[in-house]
């Protein structure tokens, strides 16, 4: 399950996002110890020809984390709509889902409006 501390941390991280519609924060943790933190953001150069215009929160949270530490860890993704400030569905996209599974995470928790959902990997 996701502790209140992890939930609040992901929510705070989402506030750092510069996305115009959705703010996402991701915390990767194991035994309630935080391993990685991330939020979605615009690429550094908006003129980049790369089709990925944003860095996803899940991908960002893996930066600088030793891959061996991620084995058996869990992730929590919090999503908030910018205009209304309401909680949205933070389910990872298929690419982030695949990335986290390949890195050895065992579970992804995410917001789904007013409830939490779980994906077992």
JSON list of C-alpha atoms in Angstrom, two decimals:
[
{"chain": "A", "resi": 1, "resn": "UNK", "atom": "CA", "xyz": [0.00, 0.00, 0.00]},
{"chain": "A", "resi": 2, "resn": "UNK", "atom": "CA", "xyz": [1.01, 3.64, -0.35]},
{"chain": "A", "resi": 3, "resn": "UNK", "atom": "CA", "xyz": [1.82, 5.50, 2.86]},
{"chain": "A", "resi": 4, "resn": "UNK", "atom": "CA", "xyz": [0.54, 8.98, 3.48]},
{"chain": "A", "resi": 5, "resn": "UNK", "atom": "CA", "xyz": [4.12, 10.25, 3.23]},
{"chain": "A", "resi": 6, "resn": "UNK", "atom": "CA", "xyz": [4.62, 8.76, -0.26]},
{"chain": "A", "resi": 7, "resn": "UNK", "atom": "CA", "xyz": [1.22, 10.09, -1.40]},
{"chain": "A", "resi": 8, "resn": "UNK", "atom": "CA", "xyz": [1.98, 13.64, -0.22]},
{"chain": "A", "resi": 9, "resn": "UNK", "atom": "CA", "xyz": [5.46, 13.54, -1.75]},
{"chain": "A", "resi": 10, "resn": "UNK", "atom": "CA", "xyz": [4.09, 12.52, -5.17]},
{"chain": "A", "resi": 11, "resn": "UNK", "atom": "CA", "xyz": [1.46, 15.26, -4.92]},
{"chain": "A", "resi": 12, "resn": "UNK", "atom": "CA", "xyz": [4.16, 17.86, -4.14]},
{"chain": "A", "resi": 13, "resn": "UNK", "atom": "CA", "xyz": [6.27, 16.63, -7.04]},
{"chain": "A", "resi": 14, "resn": "UNK", "atom": "CA", "xyz": [3.32, 17.01, -9.42]},
{"chain": "A", "resi": 15, "resn": "UNK", "atom": "CA", "xyz": [3.17, 20.70, -8.53]},
{"chain": "A", "resi": 16, "resn": "UNK", "atom": "CA", "xyz": [6.64, 21.12, -10.12]},
{"chain": "A", "resi": 17, "resn": "UNK", "atom": "CA", "xyz": [5.36, 20.01, -13.54]},
{"chain": "A", "resi": 18, "resn": "UNK", "atom": "CA", "xyz": [5.22, 22.57, -16.33]},
{"chain": "A", "resi": 19, "resn": "UNK", "atom": "CA", "xyz": [2.71, 20.61, -18.42]},
{"chain": "A", "resi": 20, "resn": "UNK", "atom": "CA", "xyz": [-0.23, 22.76, -19.49]},
{"chain": "A", "resi": 21, "resn": "UNK", "atom": "CA", "xyz": [-3.02, 20.24, -18.82]},
{"chain": "A", "resi": 22, "resn": "UNK", "atom": "CA", "xyz": [-1.85, 17.50, -16.47]},
{"chain": "A", "resi": 23, "resn": "UNK", "atom": "CA", "xyz": [0.63, 17.40, -13.63]},
{"chain": "A", "resi": 24, "resn": "UNK", "atom": "CA", "xyz": [2.08, 14.06, -12.62]},
{"chain": "A", "resi": 25, "resn": "UNK", "atom": "CA", "xyz": [4.41, 13.13, -9.79]},
{"chain": "A", "resi": 26, "resn": "UNK", "atom": "CA", "xyz": [6.04, 9.73, -9.33]},
{"chain": "A", "resi": 27, "resn": "UNK", "atom": "CA", "xyz": [7.76, 8.22, -6.32]},
{"chain": "A", "resi": 28, "resn": "UNK", "atom": "CA", "xyz": [9.62, 4.93, -6.58]},
{"chain": "A", "resi": 29, "resn": "UNK", "atom": "CA", "xyz": [9.99, 3.24, -3.22]},
{"chain": "A", "resi": 30, "resn": "UNK", "atom": "CA", "xyz": [10.91, -0.02, -1.53]},
{"chain": "A", "resi": 31, "resn": "UNK", "atom": "CA", "xyz": [9.91, -0.84, 2.06]},
{"chain": "A", "resi": 32, "resn": "UNK", "atom": "CA", "xyz": [8.78, 2.80, 2.45]},
{"chain": "A", "resi": 33, "resn": "UNK", "atom": "CA", "xyz": [12.30, 4.04, 1.52]},
{"chain": "A", "resi": 34, "resn": "UNK", "atom": "CA", "xyz": [12.26, 6.52, -1.36]},
{"chain": "A", "resi": 35, "resn": "UNK", "atom": "CA", "xyz": [14.52, 5.51, -4.25]},
{"chain": "A", "resi": 36, "resn": "UNK", "atom": "CA", "xyz": [13.50, 7.88, -7.03]},
{"chain": "A", "resi": 37, "resn": "UNK", "atom": "CA", "xyz": [11.46, 11.03, -7.60]},
{"chain": "A", "resi": 38, "resn": "UNK", "atom": "CA", "xyz": [10.07, 12.43, -10.83]},
{"chain": "A", "resi": 39, "resn": "UNK", "atom": "CA", "xyz": [7.47, 14.64, -12.45]},
{"chain": "A", "resi": 40, "resn": "UNK", "atom": "CA", "xyz": [6.40, 15.23, -16.04]},
{"chain": "A", "resi": 41, "resn": "UNK", "atom": "CA", "xyz": [8.03, 18.17, -17.77]},
{"chain": "A", "resi": 42, "resn": "UNK", "atom": "CA", "xyz": [8.65, 19.80, -21.12]},
{"chain": "A", "resi": 43, "resn": "UNK", "atom": "CA", "xyz": [11.80, 18.76, -22.89]},
{"chain": "A", "resi": 44, "resn": "UNK", "atom": "CA", "xyz": [14.69, 21.18, -22.51]},
{"chain": "A", "resi": 45, "resn": "UNK", "atom": "CA", "xyz": [14.49, 22.21, -26.17]},
{"chain": "A", "resi": 46, "resn": "UNK", "atom": "CA", "xyz": [10.93, 22.53, -27.50]},
{"chain": "A", "resi": 47, "resn": "UNK", "atom": "CA", "xyz": [12.27, 22.59, -31.09]},
{"chain": "A", "resi": 48, "resn": "UNK", "atom": "CA", "xyz": [13.67, 19.09, -30.74]},
{"chain": "A", "resi": 49, "resn": "UNK", "atom": "CA", "xyz": [12.62, 16.80, -33.63]},
{"chain": "A", "resi": 50, "resn": "UNK", "atom": "CA", "xyz": [12.15, 13.99, -31.11]},
{"chain": "A", "resi": 51, "resn": "UNK", "atom": "CA", "xyz": [8.49, 12.85, -31.08]},
{"chain": "A", "resi": 52, "resn": "UNK", "atom": "CA", "xyz": [8.54, 12.80, -27.27]},
{"chain": "A", "resi": 53, "resn": "UNK", "atom": "CA", "xyz": [7.63, 16.35, -26.30]},
{"chain": "A", "resi": 54, "resn": "UNK", "atom": "CA", "xyz": [7.54, 15.60, -22.57]},
{"chain": "A", "resi": 55, "resn": "UNK", "atom": "CA", "xyz": [9.57, 13.60, -20.12]},
{"chain": "A", "resi": 56, "resn": "UNK", "atom": "CA", "xyz": [7.17, 11.35, -18.25]},
{"chain": "A", "resi": 57, "resn": "UNK", "atom": "CA", "xyz": [7.17, 11.33, -14.46]},
{"chain": "A", "resi": 58, "resn": "UNK", "atom": "CA", "xyz": [7.83, 7.58, -14.26]},
{"chain": "A", "resi": 59, "resn": "UNK", "atom": "CA", "xyz": [10.86, 7.84, -16.58]},
{"chain": "A", "resi": 60, "resn": "UNK", "atom": "CA", "xyz": [12.14, 10.92, -14.72]},
{"chain": "A", "resi": 61, "resn": "UNK", "atom": "CA", "xyz": [11.88, 9.05, -11.39]},
{"chain": "A", "resi": 62, "resn": "UNK", "atom": "CA", "xyz": [14.34, 6.40, -12.63]},
{"chain": "A", "resi": 63, "resn": "UNK", "atom": "CA", "xyz": [17.12, 8.94, -13.37]},
{"chain": "A", "resi": 64, "resn": "UNK", "atom": "CA", "xyz": [20.17, 8.36, -11.21]},
{"chain": "A", "resi": 65, "resn": "UNK", "atom": "CA", "xyz": [18.80, 5.27, -9.46]},
{"chain": "A", "resi": 66, "resn": "UNK", "atom": "CA", "xyz": [20.95, 2.14, -9.44]},
{"chain": "A", "resi": 67, "resn": "UNK", "atom": "CA", "xyz": [18.97, -0.40, -11.51]},
{"chain": "A", "resi": 68, "resn": "UNK", "atom": "CA", "xyz": [19.70, -3.15, -8.99]},
{"chain": "A", "resi": 69, "resn": "UNK", "atom": "CA", "xyz": [17.90, -1.10, -6.31]},
{"chain": "A", "resi": 70, "resn": "UNK", "atom": "CA", "xyz": [14.74, -1.01, -8.42]},
{"chain": "A", "resi": 71, "resn": "UNK", "atom": "CA", "xyz": [14.24, -4.77, -8.41]},
{"chain": "A", "resi": 72, "resn": "UNK", "atom": "CA", "xyz": [11.19, -5.53, -6.26]},
{"chain": "A", "resi": 73, "resn": "UNK", "atom": "CA", "xyz": [10.36, -1.83, -5.74]},
{"chain": "A", "resi": 74, "resn": "UNK", "atom": "CA", "xyz": [7.00, -0.14, -6.25]},
{"chain": "A", "resi": 75, "resn": "UNK", "atom": "CA", "xyz": [5.97, 3.14, -7.86]},
{"chain": "A", "resi": 76, "resn": "UNK", "atom": "CA", "xyz": [3.20, 5.58, -7.03]},
{"chain": "A", "resi": 77, "resn": "UNK", "atom": "CA", "xyz": [1.94, 7.97, -9.71]},
{"chain": "A", "resi": 78, "resn": "UNK", "atom": "CA", "xyz": [-0.21, 10.94, -8.76]},
{"chain": "A", "resi": 79, "resn": "UNK", "atom": "CA", "xyz": [-2.05, 12.94, -11.44]},
{"chain": "A", "resi": 80, "resn": "UNK", "atom": "CA", "xyz": [-3.77, 16.30, -11.13]},
{"chain": "A", "resi": 81, "resn": "UNK", "atom": "CA", "xyz": [-5.64, 18.34, -13.73]},
{"chain": "A", "resi": 82, "resn": "UNK", "atom": "CA", "xyz": [-4.16, 21.84, -14.05]},
{"chain": "A", "resi": 83, "resn": "UNK", "atom": "CA", "xyz": [-7.35, 23.86, -14.63]},
{"chain": "A", "resi": 84, "resn": "UNK", "atom": "CA", "xyz": [-9.58, 22.30, -11.99]},
{"chain": "A", "resi": 85, "resn": "UNK", "atom": "CA", "xyz": [-6.94, 21.01, -9.56]},
{"chain": "A", "resi": 86, "resn": "UNK", "atom": "CA", "xyz": [-8.86, 17.72, -9.31]},
{"chain": "A", "resi": 87, "resn": "UNK", "atom": "CA", "xyz": [-7.20, 14.32, -9.08]},
{"chain": "A", "resi": 88, "resn": "UNK", "atom": "CA", "xyz": [-7.12, 12.40, -12.35]},
{"chain": "A", "resi": 89, "resn": "UNK", "atom": "CA", "xyz": [-6.18, 8.96, -13.61]},
{"chain": "A", "resi": 90, "resn": "UNK", "atom": "CA", "xyz": [-2.41, 8.58, -13.27]},
{"chain": "A", "resi": 91, "resn": "UNK", "atom": "CA", "xyz": [-2.14, 5.18, -14.93]},
{"chain": "A", "resi": 92, "resn": "UNK", "atom": "CA", "xyz": [1.24, 4.95, -16.68]},
{"chain": "A", "resi": 93, "resn": "UNK", "atom": "CA", "xyz": [1.28, 4.89, -20.48]},
{"chain": "A", "resi": 94, "resn": "UNK", "atom": "CA", "xyz": [2.24, 1.62, -22.16]},
{"chain": "A", "resi": 95, "resn": "UNK", "atom": "CA", "xyz": [5.87, 2.75, -22.60]},
{"chain": "A", "resi": 96, "resn": "UNK", "atom": "CA", "xyz": [6.33, 3.69, -18.94]},
{"chain": "A", "resi": 97, "resn": "UNK", "atom": "CA", "xyz": [4.54, 0.51, -17.85]},
{"chain": "A", "resi": 98, "resn": "UNK", "atom": "CA", "xyz": [6.95, -1.55, -19.95]},
{"chain": "A", "resi": 99, "resn": "UNK", "atom": "CA", "xyz": [9.99, 0.41, -18.69]},
{"chain": "A", "resi": 100, "resn": "UNK", "atom": "CA", "xyz": [9.09, -0.09, -15.03]},
{"chain": "A", "resi": 101, "resn": "UNK", "atom": "CA", "xyz": [8.41, -3.79, -15.60]},
{"chain": "A", "resi": 102, "resn": "UNK", "atom": "CA", "xyz": [11.75, -4.24, -17.37]},
{"chain": "A", "resi": 103, "resn": "UNK", "atom": "CA", "xyz": [13.54, -2.50, -14.51]},
{"chain": "A", "resi": 104, "resn": "UNK", "atom": "CA", "xyz": [12.10, -5.08, -12.11]},
{"chain": "A", "resi": 105, "resn": "UNK", "atom": "CA", "xyz": [9.45, -3.10, -10.26]},
{"chain": "A", "resi": 106, "resn": "UNK", "atom": "CA", "xyz": [6.76, -5.35, -8.84]},
{"chain": "A", "resi": 107, "resn": "UNK", "atom": "CA", "xyz": [3.82, -2.97, -8.43]},
{"chain": "A", "resi": 108, "resn": "UNK", "atom": "CA", "xyz": [2.53, 0.39, -9.64]},
{"chain": "A", "resi": 109, "resn": "UNK", "atom": "CA", "xyz": [0.01, 2.34, -7.60]},
{"chain": "A", "resi": 110, "resn": "UNK", "atom": "CA", "xyz": [-1.77, 5.24, -9.26]},
{"chain": "A", "resi": 111, "resn": "UNK", "atom": "CA", "xyz": [-4.57, 7.71, -8.68]},
{"chain": "A", "resi": 112, "resn": "UNK", "atom": "CA", "xyz": [-7.86, 7.00, -10.42]},
{"chain": "A", "resi": 113, "resn": "UNK", "atom": "CA", "xyz": [-9.95, 10.06, -9.65]},
{"chain": "A", "resi": 114, "resn": "UNK", "atom": "CA", "xyz": [-10.72, 9.70, -5.92]},
{"chain": "A", "resi": 115, "resn": "UNK", "atom": "CA", "xyz": [-9.35, 6.20, -5.42]},
{"chain": "A", "resi": 116, "resn": "UNK", "atom": "CA", "xyz": [-6.06, 4.32, -5.75]},
{"chain": "A", "resi": 117, "resn": "UNK", "atom": "CA", "xyz": [-5.55, 1.50, -8.24]},
{"chain": "A", "resi": 118, "resn": "UNK", "atom": "CA", "xyz": [-2.80, -1.10, -8.40]},
{"chain": "A", "resi": 119, "resn": "UNK", "atom": "CA", "xyz": [-1.04, -2.77, -11.32]},
{"chain": "A", "resi": 120, "resn": "UNK", "atom": "CA", "xyz": [0.92, -5.89, -10.46]},
{"chain": "A", "resi": 121, "resn": "UNK", "atom": "CA", "xyz": [3.85, -6.37, -12.84]}
]
